[in-house]
Coordinates of N, CA and C in Angstrom, one line a residue:
M1 N 156.5 -53.8 48.9 CA 156.2 -55.1 49.0 C 157.5 -56.0 48.5
L2 N 158.0 -55.5 47.4 CA 159.1 -56.2 46.9 C 160.3 -56.1 47.8
D3 N 160.6 -54.9 48.4 CA 161.7 -54.8 49.2 C 161.6 -55.5 50.5
A4 N 160.4 -55.8 50.9 CA 160.1 -56.6 52.1 C 160.6 -58.1 51.9
L5 N 161.0 -58.5 50.7 CA 161.5 -59.8 50.4 C 163.0 -59.9 50.7
R6 N 163.6 -58.7 50.8 CA 165.1 -58.8 51.0 C 165.6 -59.6 52.1
Q7 N 165.1 -59.4 53.3 CA 165.6 -60.1 54.4 C 165.3 -61.6 54.3
P8 N 164.1 -62.1 53.9 CA 164.0 -63.6 53.8 C 164.8 -64.1 52.7
L9 N 165.0 -63.3 51.6 CA 165.9 -63.8 50.5 C 167.4 -64.0 51.0
E10 N 167.8 -63.3 52.0 CA 169.1 -63.4 52.5 C 169.3 -64.4 53.6
S11 N 168.3 -64.5 54.4 CA 168.4 -65.5 55.6 C 167.6 -66.7 55.5
G12 N 166.6 -66.7 54.5 CA 165.7 -67.9 54.4 C 164.7 -67.9 55.6
Q13 N 164.5 -66.7 56.2 CA 163.5 -66.7 57.4 C 162.8 -65.4 57.3
V14 N 161.5 -65.4 57.9 CA 160.7 -64.2 58.1 C 160.8 -64.0 59.6
V15 N 161.2 -62.8 60.0 CA 161.4 -62.5 61.4 C 160.2 -61.5 61.8
I16 N 159.3 -61.9 62.8 CA 158.2 -61.1 63.2 C 158.5 -60.6 64.6
A17 N 158.8 -59.4 64.9 CA 159.1 -58.9 66.2 C 157.9 -58.1 66.8
R18 N 157.5 -58.5 68.0 CA 156.4 -57.9 68.7 C 156.8 -57.7 70.1
A19 N 155.9 -57.0 70.9 CA 156.3 -56.7 72.3 C 156.4 -58.0 73.1
A20 N 155.6 -59.0 72.7 CA 155.7 -60.3 73.4 C 156.8 -61.2 73.1
G21 N 157.6 -60.9 72.0 CA 158.7 -61.7 71.6 C 158.9 -61.7 70.1
V22 N 159.8 -62.5 69.7 CA 160.2 -62.6 68.3 C 159.9 -64.0 67.7
M23 N 159.3 -64.0 66.6 CA 158.9 -65.3 65.9 C 159.8 -65.4 64.7
R24 N 160.3 -66.6 64.4 CA 161.1 -66.8 63.1 C 160.4 -67.9 62.4
L25 N 160.0 -67.6 61.2 CA 159.3 -68.6 60.3 C 160.2 -68.9 59.1
P26 N 160.3 -70.2 58.7 CA 161.0 -70.6 57.6 C 160.4 -70.0 56.3
A27 N 161.3 -69.4 55.4 CA 160.8 -68.8 54.2 C 161.9 -68.9 53.1
R28 N 162.4 -70.1 52.8 CA 163.4 -70.3 51.9 C 162.7 -70.5 50.5
F29 N 162.9 -69.7 49.5 CA 162.1 -69.7 48.3 C 163.0 -69.3 47.1
L30 N 162.6 -69.6 46.0 CA 163.3 -69.2 44.7 C 162.4 -68.0 44.1
M31 N 163.0 -66.9 43.9 CA 162.4 -65.7 43.4 C 162.7 -65.5 42.0
V32 N 161.7 -65.4 41.1 CA 161.9 -65.1 39.7 C 161.2 -63.8 39.4
L33 N 161.9 -62.9 38.8 CA 161.4 -61.6 38.4 C 161.4 -61.5 36.9
A34 N 160.3 -60.9 36.4 CA 160.2 -60.7 35.0 C 159.7 -59.3 34.7
A35 N 160.4 -58.6 33.8 CA 159.9 -57.2 33.5 C 160.2 -56.8 32.0
N36 N 159.4 -56.0 31.5 CA 159.7 -55.4 30.2 C 160.8 -54.3 30.4
P37 N 161.5 -54.0 29.3 CA 162.6 -53.0 29.5 C 162.0 -51.5 29.6
C38 N 160.8 -51.3 29.2 CA 160.1 -50.0 29.3 C 158.7 -50.2 29.3
P39 N 157.8 -49.1 29.4 CA 156.4 -49.3 29.5 C 155.8 -50.0 28.3
C40 N 156.4 -49.6 27.1 CA 155.8 -50.2 25.8 C 156.4 -51.6 25.5
G41 N 157.5 -51.9 26.2 CA 158.1 -53.2 25.9 C 159.0 -53.4 24.8
R42 N 159.3 -52.2 24.1 CA 160.0 -52.3 22.8 C 161.4 -51.7 22.9
H43 N 161.8 -51.2 24.1 CA 163.1 -50.6 24.3 C 164.2 -51.5 24.0
N44 N 165.3 -51.1 23.3 CA 166.5 -51.9 23.0 C 166.2 -52.9 21.9
L45 N 165.0 -53.0 21.4 CA 164.8 -53.8 20.2 C 164.9 -53.1 18.9
H46 N 165.8 -53.5 18.0 CA 166.2 -52.9 16.8 C 164.9 -52.8 15.8
G47 N 164.6 -51.6 15.5 CA 163.5 -51.4 14.5 C 162.1 -51.6 15.2
A48 N 162.0 -51.6 16.5 CA 160.7 -51.9 17.1 C 159.9 -50.7 17.4
G49 N 160.5 -49.5 17.3 CA 159.7 -48.2 17.3 C 159.4 -47.9 18.7
C50 N 160.3 -48.0 19.7 CA 160.0 -47.6 21.1 C 160.0 -46.0 21.1
E51 N 159.0 -45.4 21.7 CA 159.0 -43.9 21.7 C 159.0 -43.5 23.1
C52 N 159.4 -44.3 24.1 CA 159.4 -43.9 25.5 C 160.6 -43.0 25.7
P53 N 160.4 -41.8 26.3 CA 161.6 -40.9 26.6 C 162.5 -41.6 27.6
P54 N 163.9 -41.2 27.5 CA 164.7 -41.8 28.5 C 164.4 -41.6 29.9
S55 N 163.8 -40.5 30.3 CA 163.4 -40.3 31.7 C 162.3 -41.3 32.1
V56 N 161.4 -41.7 31.1 CA 160.4 -42.6 31.4 C 160.9 -44.0 31.7
V57 N 162.0 -44.3 30.8 CA 162.6 -45.6 30.8 C 163.3 -45.8 32.2
R58 N 164.1 -44.7 32.6 CA 164.8 -44.8 33.9 C 163.8 -45.0 35.1
R59 N 162.7 -44.2 34.9 CA 161.8 -44.3 36.1 C 161.1 -45.6 36.1
Y60 N 160.8 -46.2 35.0 CA 160.2 -47.5 34.9 C 161.1 -48.6 35.4
Q61 N 162.4 -48.5 35.0 CA 163.4 -49.5 35.5 C 163.8 -49.3 37.0
G62 N 163.6 -48.1 37.5 CA 163.9 -47.8 38.9 C 162.9 -48.3 39.9
R63 N 161.9 -48.9 39.4 CA 160.9 -49.5 40.3 C 161.5 -50.7 41.1
L64 N 162.5 -51.3 40.6 CA 163.2 -52.4 41.3 C 164.4 -51.7 42.0
S65 N 164.5 -51.7 43.3 CA 165.6 -51.1 44.0 C 166.9 -51.7 43.8
G66 N 168.0 -51.0 44.0 CA 169.3 -51.6 44.0 C 169.5 -52.7 45.0
P67 N 169.2 -52.4 46.2 CA 169.3 -53.6 47.2 C 168.6 -54.8 46.9
L68 N 167.4 -54.8 46.3 CA 166.7 -56.0 46.0 C 167.5 -56.6 44.7
L69 N 167.8 -55.8 43.7 CA 168.5 -56.4 42.5 C 169.9 -57.0 43.0
D70 N 170.5 -56.5 44.0 CA 171.8 -57.1 44.5 C 171.6 -58.5 45.0
R71 N 170.4 -58.9 45.2 CA 170.1 -60.3 45.7 C 169.6 -61.2 44.6
V72 N 169.6 -60.6 43.4 CA 169.3 -61.5 42.2 C 170.6 -62.0 41.5
D73 N 170.8 -63.3 41.5 CA 172.0 -63.9 41.1 C 172.1 -63.9 39.5
L74 N 171.0 -64.3 38.9 CA 171.0 -64.4 37.4 C 170.1 -63.4 36.7
R75 N 170.7 -62.7 35.9 CA 169.9 -61.7 35.0 C 170.1 -62.0 33.5
V76 N 169.0 -62.4 32.9 CA 169.1 -62.8 31.5 C 168.1 -62.0 30.7
E77 N 168.7 -61.3 29.7 CA 167.9 -60.5 28.7 C 167.3 -61.4 27.7
V78 N 166.0 -61.5 27.5 CA 165.4 -62.4 26.6 C 165.0 -61.8 25.3
E79 N 165.5 -62.2 24.2 CA 165.2 -61.6 22.9 C 163.9 -62.2 22.4
P80 N 163.3 -61.5 21.4 CA 162.0 -62.0 20.9 C 162.3 -63.2 20.1
V81 N 161.3 -64.1 20.1 CA 161.5 -65.4 19.3 C 161.4 -65.1 17.8
S82 N 162.4 -65.6 17.1 CA 162.5 -65.3 15.6 C 161.4 -66.1 14.9
R83 N 161.1 -65.7 13.7 CA 160.1 -66.4 12.9 C 160.6 -67.9 12.6
S84 N 161.9 -68.1 12.4 CA 162.4 -69.5 12.0 C 162.3 -70.3 13.3
D85 N 162.6 -69.8 14.4 CA 162.4 -70.6 15.7 C 161.0 -70.9 16.0
L86 N 160.1 -69.9 15.8 CA 158.6 -70.1 16.0 C 158.1 -71.2 15.2
L87 N 158.4 -71.3 13.9 CA 157.8 -72.2 12.9 C 158.7 -73.4 12.8
A88 N 159.8 -73.6 13.5 CA 160.6 -74.8 13.3 C 159.8 -76.0 13.8
P89 N 159.8 -77.1 13.0 CA 159.1 -78.3 13.4 C 159.6 -78.9 14.7
D90 N 160.9 -78.9 14.9 CA 161.4 -79.4 16.1 C 162.2 -78.3 16.9
G91 N 162.1 -78.3 18.3 CA 162.8 -77.4 19.1 C 164.2 -77.5 19.0
R92 N 164.9 -76.4 19.2 CA 166.3 -76.3 19.2 C 166.9 -76.5 20.5
G93 N 166.2 -76.5 21.6 CA 166.7 -76.6 22.9 C 167.0 -78.1 23.3
E94 N 167.7 -78.2 24.4 CA 168.0 -79.6 24.9 C 166.6 -80.2 25.4
D95 N 166.6 -81.5 25.4 CA 165.4 -82.2 26.1 C 165.5 -81.9 27.6
S96 N 164.3 -81.7 28.2 CA 164.3 -81.5 29.6 C 164.9 -82.6 30.4
G97 N 164.7 -83.8 30.0 CA 165.2 -85.0 30.7 C 166.8 -84.9 30.8
V98 N 167.3 -84.5 29.7 CA 168.9 -84.3 29.6 C 169.3 -83.3 30.6
V99 N 168.6 -82.1 30.6 CA 169.0 -81.1 31.5 C 168.7 -81.5 33.0
A100 N 167.7 -82.1 33.2 CA 167.5 -82.6 34.6 C 168.5 -83.6 35.0
G101 N 169.0 -84.5 34.2 CA 170.0 -85.4 34.6 C 171.3 -84.6 35.0
R102 N 171.7 -83.6 34.1 CA 172.8 -82.9 34.4 C 172.7 -82.1 35.7
V103 N 171.6 -81.6 36.0 CA 171.3 -80.8 37.3 C 171.5 -81.8 38.4
A104 N 170.9 -83.0 38.3 CA 171.1 -84.0 39.4 C 172.5 -84.3 39.6
E105 N 173.3 -84.6 38.6 CA 174.7 -84.8 38.7 C 175.4 -83.7 39.4
A106 N 175.1 -82.4 39.1 CA 175.8 -81.3 39.7 C 175.4 -81.2 41.2
R107 N 174.1 -81.5 41.5 CA 173.7 -81.4 42.9 C 174.4 -82.5 43.7
A108 N 174.6 -83.7 43.1 CA 175.2 -84.8 43.8 C 176.7 -84.4 44.1
R109 N 177.3 -83.7 43.1 CA 178.7 -83.3 43.4 C 178.8 -82.3 44.5
A110 N 177.8 -81.4 44.7 CA 177.9 -80.4 45.7 C 177.6 -81.1 47.0
A111 N 176.6 -82.0 47.1 CA 176.3 -82.7 48.3 C 177.5 -83.5 48.8
E112 N 178.2 -84.1 47.9 CA 179.4 -84.9 48.3 C 180.4 -83.9 48.9
R113 N 180.7 -82.8 48.3 CA 181.6 -81.8 48.7 C 181.3 -81.3 50.2
F114 N 180.0 -81.2 50.4 CA 179.5 -80.6 51.7 C 179.2 -81.6 52.7
T115 N 179.6 -82.8 52.5 CA 179.4 -83.9 53.5 C 179.9 -83.5 54.8
G116 N 179.2 -83.7 55.9 CA 179.6 -83.4 57.3 C 179.4 -81.9 57.6
T117 N 178.8 -81.2 56.8 CA 178.5 -79.7 57.0 C 176.9 -79.5 57.1
P118 N 176.5 -78.3 57.5 CA 175.1 -78.1 57.5 C 174.5 -77.8 56.1
W119 N 175.3 -77.8 55.0 CA 174.9 -77.3 53.7 C 174.8 -78.5 52.8
R120 N 174.0 -78.3 51.8 CA 173.9 -79.4 50.8 C 174.0 -78.8 49.3
I121 N 173.7 -77.5 49.2 CA 173.8 -76.9 47.9 C 174.7 -75.6 47.9
N122 N 175.1 -75.1 46.9 CA 176.1 -73.9 46.8 C 175.4 -72.7 47.4
A123 N 174.0 -72.6 47.1 CA 173.4 -71.4 47.5 C 173.3 -71.2 49.1
E124 N 173.5 -72.3 49.8 CA 173.4 -72.2 51.2 C 174.7 -71.9 52.0
V125 N 175.9 -72.0 51.2 CA 177.2 -71.8 51.8 C 177.5 -70.4 52.0
P126 N 177.9 -70.0 53.2 CA 178.4 -68.6 53.4 C 179.5 -68.3 52.5
G127 N 179.6 -67.1 52.0 CA 180.7 -66.6 51.2 C 182.1 -66.8 51.7
H128 N 182.2 -66.6 53.0 CA 183.5 -66.7 53.7 C 184.0 -68.2 53.6
E129 N 183.1 -69.1 53.7 CA 183.6 -70.6 53.6 C 184.0 -70.9 52.2
L130 N 183.3 -70.3 51.2 CA 183.6 -70.6 49.8 C 185.0 -70.0 49.5
R131 N 185.3 -68.8 50.1 CA 186.6 -68.2 49.8 C 187.8 -68.8 50.5
T132 N 187.5 -69.5 51.7 CA 188.6 -70.0 52.4 C 188.7 -71.5 52.5
R133 N 187.5 -72.1 52.7 CA 187.5 -73.6 52.9 C 187.5 -74.3 51.4
W134 N 186.7 -73.8 50.6 CA 186.7 -74.4 49.3 C 187.1 -73.3 48.3
Q135 N 188.4 -73.2 47.9 CA 188.9 -72.2 47.2 C 188.8 -72.4 45.7
S136 N 188.6 -71.4 44.9 CA 188.5 -71.6 43.4 C 190.0 -71.7 43.0
A137 N 190.1 -71.9 41.6 CA 191.4 -72.1 41.0 C 192.2 -70.8 41.2
P138 N 193.6 -70.9 41.2 CA 194.4 -69.7 41.3 C 194.1 -68.7 40.2
G139 N 193.8 -67.4 40.6 CA 193.6 -66.3 39.7 C 192.2 -66.3 39.1
A140 N 191.3 -67.2 39.5 CA 190.0 -67.3 38.9 C 189.2 -66.1 39.3
L141 N 189.4 -65.4 40.4 CA 188.5 -64.3 40.9 C 189.1 -62.9 40.5
E142 N 190.2 -62.9 39.7 CA 190.8 -61.6 39.4 C 189.8 -60.7 38.8
Q143 N 189.1 -61.1 37.7 CA 188.1 -60.1 37.2 C 187.0 -59.7 38.1
A144 N 186.5 -60.7 39.0 CA 185.5 -60.3 39.9 C 186.0 -59.3 41.0
E145 N 187.3 -59.5 41.4 CA 187.9 -58.5 42.3 C 188.0 -57.1 41.7
R146 N 188.4 -57.1 40.4 CA 188.5 -55.8 39.7 C 187.1 -55.1 39.6
D147 N 186.0 -56.0 39.3 CA 184.7 -55.4 39.3 C 184.3 -54.9 40.6
L148 N 184.7 -55.6 41.7 CA 184.4 -55.0 43.1 C 185.1 -53.7 43.3
E149 N 186.3 -53.6 42.8 CA 187.0 -52.3 43.0 C 186.4 -51.2 42.2
R150 N 185.9 -51.5 41.0 CA 185.3 -50.5 40.2 C 183.8 -50.2 40.6
G151 N 183.3 -50.9 41.6 CA 181.9 -50.6 42.0 C 180.9 -51.3 41.2
L152 N 181.2 -52.3 40.3 CA 180.3 -53.1 39.6 C 179.7 -54.2 40.4
L153 N 180.4 -54.5 41.4 CA 180.0 -55.6 42.3 C 180.0 -55.1 43.7
T154 N 179.1 -55.5 44.6 CA 179.1 -55.3 46.0 C 179.8 -56.5 46.7
A155 N 180.1 -56.4 47.9 CA 180.7 -57.5 48.7 C 179.7 -58.7 48.7
R156 N 178.4 -58.4 48.8 CA 177.3 -59.4 48.7 C 177.4 -60.1 47.3
G157 N 177.5 -59.2 46.3 CA 177.5 -59.6 44.9 C 178.6 -60.6 44.7
L158 N 179.8 -60.3 45.2 CA 181.0 -61.1 44.9 C 180.7 -62.6 45.5
D159 N 180.1 -62.6 46.7 CA 179.8 -63.9 47.3 C 178.8 -64.7 46.4
R160 N 177.9 -63.9 45.8 CA 176.9 -64.6 45.0 C 177.4 -65.0 43.7
V161 N 178.4 -64.3 43.1 CA 179.0 -64.7 41.9 C 179.9 -66.0 42.2
L162 N 180.5 -66.0 43.4 CA 181.2 -67.2 43.6 C 180.3 -68.5 43.7
R163 N 179.2 -68.3 44.3 CA 178.3 -69.4 44.4 C 177.8 -70.0 43.1
V164 N 177.5 -68.9 42.2 CA 177.1 -69.3 40.8 C 178.3 -70.0 40.1
A165 N 179.4 -69.5 40.3 CA 180.7 -70.1 39.6 C 180.8 -71.5 40.1
W166 N 180.6 -71.8 41.3 CA 180.7 -73.2 41.8 C 179.6 -74.0 41.1
T167 N 178.4 -73.5 41.0 CA 177.4 -74.2 40.2 C 177.8 -74.5 38.8
V168 N 178.3 -73.6 38.1 CA 178.7 -73.7 36.7 C 179.8 -74.8 36.7
A169 N 180.7 -74.8 37.6 CA 181.8 -75.8 37.7 C 181.2 -77.2 37.9
D170 N 180.2 -77.3 38.8 CA 179.6 -78.5 39.1 C 178.9 -79.1 37.8
L171 N 178.2 -78.2 37.1 CA 177.6 -78.6 35.8 C 178.6 -79.0 34.8
A172 N 179.8 -78.5 34.9 CA 180.8 -79.0 33.9 C 181.7 -80.1 34.5
A173 N 181.4 -80.6 35.6 CA 182.1 -81.7 36.3 C 183.6 -81.3 36.5
R174 N 183.8 -80.1 37.0 CA 185.1 -79.7 37.3 C 185.2 -79.7 38.8
D175 N 186.4 -79.9 39.4 CA 186.6 -80.0 40.8 C 186.4 -78.6 41.6
R176 N 186.7 -77.5 40.9 CA 186.6 -76.1 41.4 C 186.4 -75.2 40.3
P177 N 185.9 -74.0 40.6 CA 185.7 -73.0 39.5 C 187.1 -72.5 39.0
D178 N 187.2 -72.3 37.7 CA 188.3 -71.5 37.2 C 187.8 -70.2 36.5
A179 N 188.7 -69.6 35.9 CA 188.4 -68.2 35.4 C 187.2 -68.2 34.4
R180 N 187.0 -69.4 33.7 CA 185.8 -69.4 32.7 C 184.5 -69.5 33.5
D181 N 184.5 -70.3 34.6 CA 183.3 -70.4 35.3 C 182.9 -69.0 36.0
V182 N 183.9 -68.3 36.5 CA 183.7 -67.0 37.2 C 183.2 -66.0 36.1
A183 N 183.8 -66.1 34.9 CA 183.4 -65.2 33.8 C 181.9 -65.4 33.4
V184 N 181.5 -66.6 33.4 CA 180.0 -66.9 33.1 C 179.2 -66.4 34.3
A185 N 179.6 -66.6 35.5 CA 178.8 -66.1 36.6 C 178.7 -64.6 36.6
L186 N 179.8 -63.9 36.2 CA 179.9 -62.4 36.2 C 178.9 -62.0 35.1
E187 N 178.9 -62.6 33.9 CA 178.1 -62.2 32.8 C 176.6 -62.4 33.1
L188 N 176.3 -63.5 33.8 CA 174.9 -63.7 34.2 C 174.5 -62.7 35.2
R189 N 175.4 -62.2 36.1 CA 175.0 -61.2 37.1 C 174.9 -59.7 36.5
T190 N 175.9 -59.4 35.8 CA 176.1 -58.0 35.3 C 175.5 -57.8 34.0
G191 N 175.4 -58.8 33.1 CA 175.0 -58.6 31.7 C 176.2 -58.1 30.9
I192 N 177.4 -58.0 31.4 CA 178.5 -57.6 30.6 C 179.2 -58.8 30.0
A193 N 179.3 -58.8 28.7 CA 179.9 -60.0 28.1 C 181.4 -60.1 28.4
R194 N 181.8 -61.4 28.8 CA 183.1 -61.6 29.1 C 183.9 -62.5 28.1
G195 N 183.2 -62.7 26.9 CA 183.9 -63.4 25.8 C 184.0 -64.9 26.1
V196 N 183.2 -65.5 27.0 CA 183.2 -66.9 27.3 C 181.8 -67.4 27.1
P197 N 181.6 -68.3 26.0 CA 180.3 -68.9 25.8 C 179.7 -69.6 27.0
F198 N 178.5 -69.6 27.2 CA 177.9 -70.3 28.4 C 178.2 -71.8 28.3
G199 N 178.1 -72.3 27.1 CA 178.3 -73.8 26.9 C 179.7 -74.2 26.9
Q200 N 180.7 -73.3 26.9 CA 182.1 -73.8 27.0 C 182.5 -74.5 28.1
G201 N 183.2 -75.6 27.9 CA 183.6 -76.4 29.0 C 182.4 -77.1 29.7
R202 N 181.3 -77.3 29.0 CA 180.2 -78.0 29.6 C 180.5 -79.4 30.1
R203 N 181.3 -80.1 29.4 CA 181.8 -81.4 29.7 C 183.3 -81.4 29.7
S204 N 183.9 -82.0 30.7 CA 185.4 -82.1 30.6 C 185.8 -83.5 30.8

């Protein structure tokens, strides 16, 4: 059932083919996946006492296929909430209104950039267009290209990293992605730290 989502995730359509013809139905959606790291949920947690054998962990994590995960742009490992955060009288995160305002500004920048095209947001733009028509800063994709050569990224993954990098640049009010924006996009996709804090360059 999960792998059946691959095609609509890619094209935004569900295609039903029968003898009488082919029907295409709109199916553009946002997919959010959540999973424990292992059956007991304590794998990779220091001092948590996970007793799941490595083979069980691999089998559990293998329930999500590689082709499906290749279509997931953002992968974030969530740590347990600490006692101090849980008992803090005031939340440490940003106010939702502030975040919403920043997102609205970023979307407005993207919409202005794509004026006269069929697209309005970065997620809709084909990778070829982003690589040729709206190019990133010189040298910004060097690390991504190396990851592609090492097999850490697929061609589809490279396009998706580029779309996320454009979004990071829009959130930071930059005209185009630089190496910092691509590093953030790569870290969000692969989980490999690139030494660039997510908040760096938030405002320029």
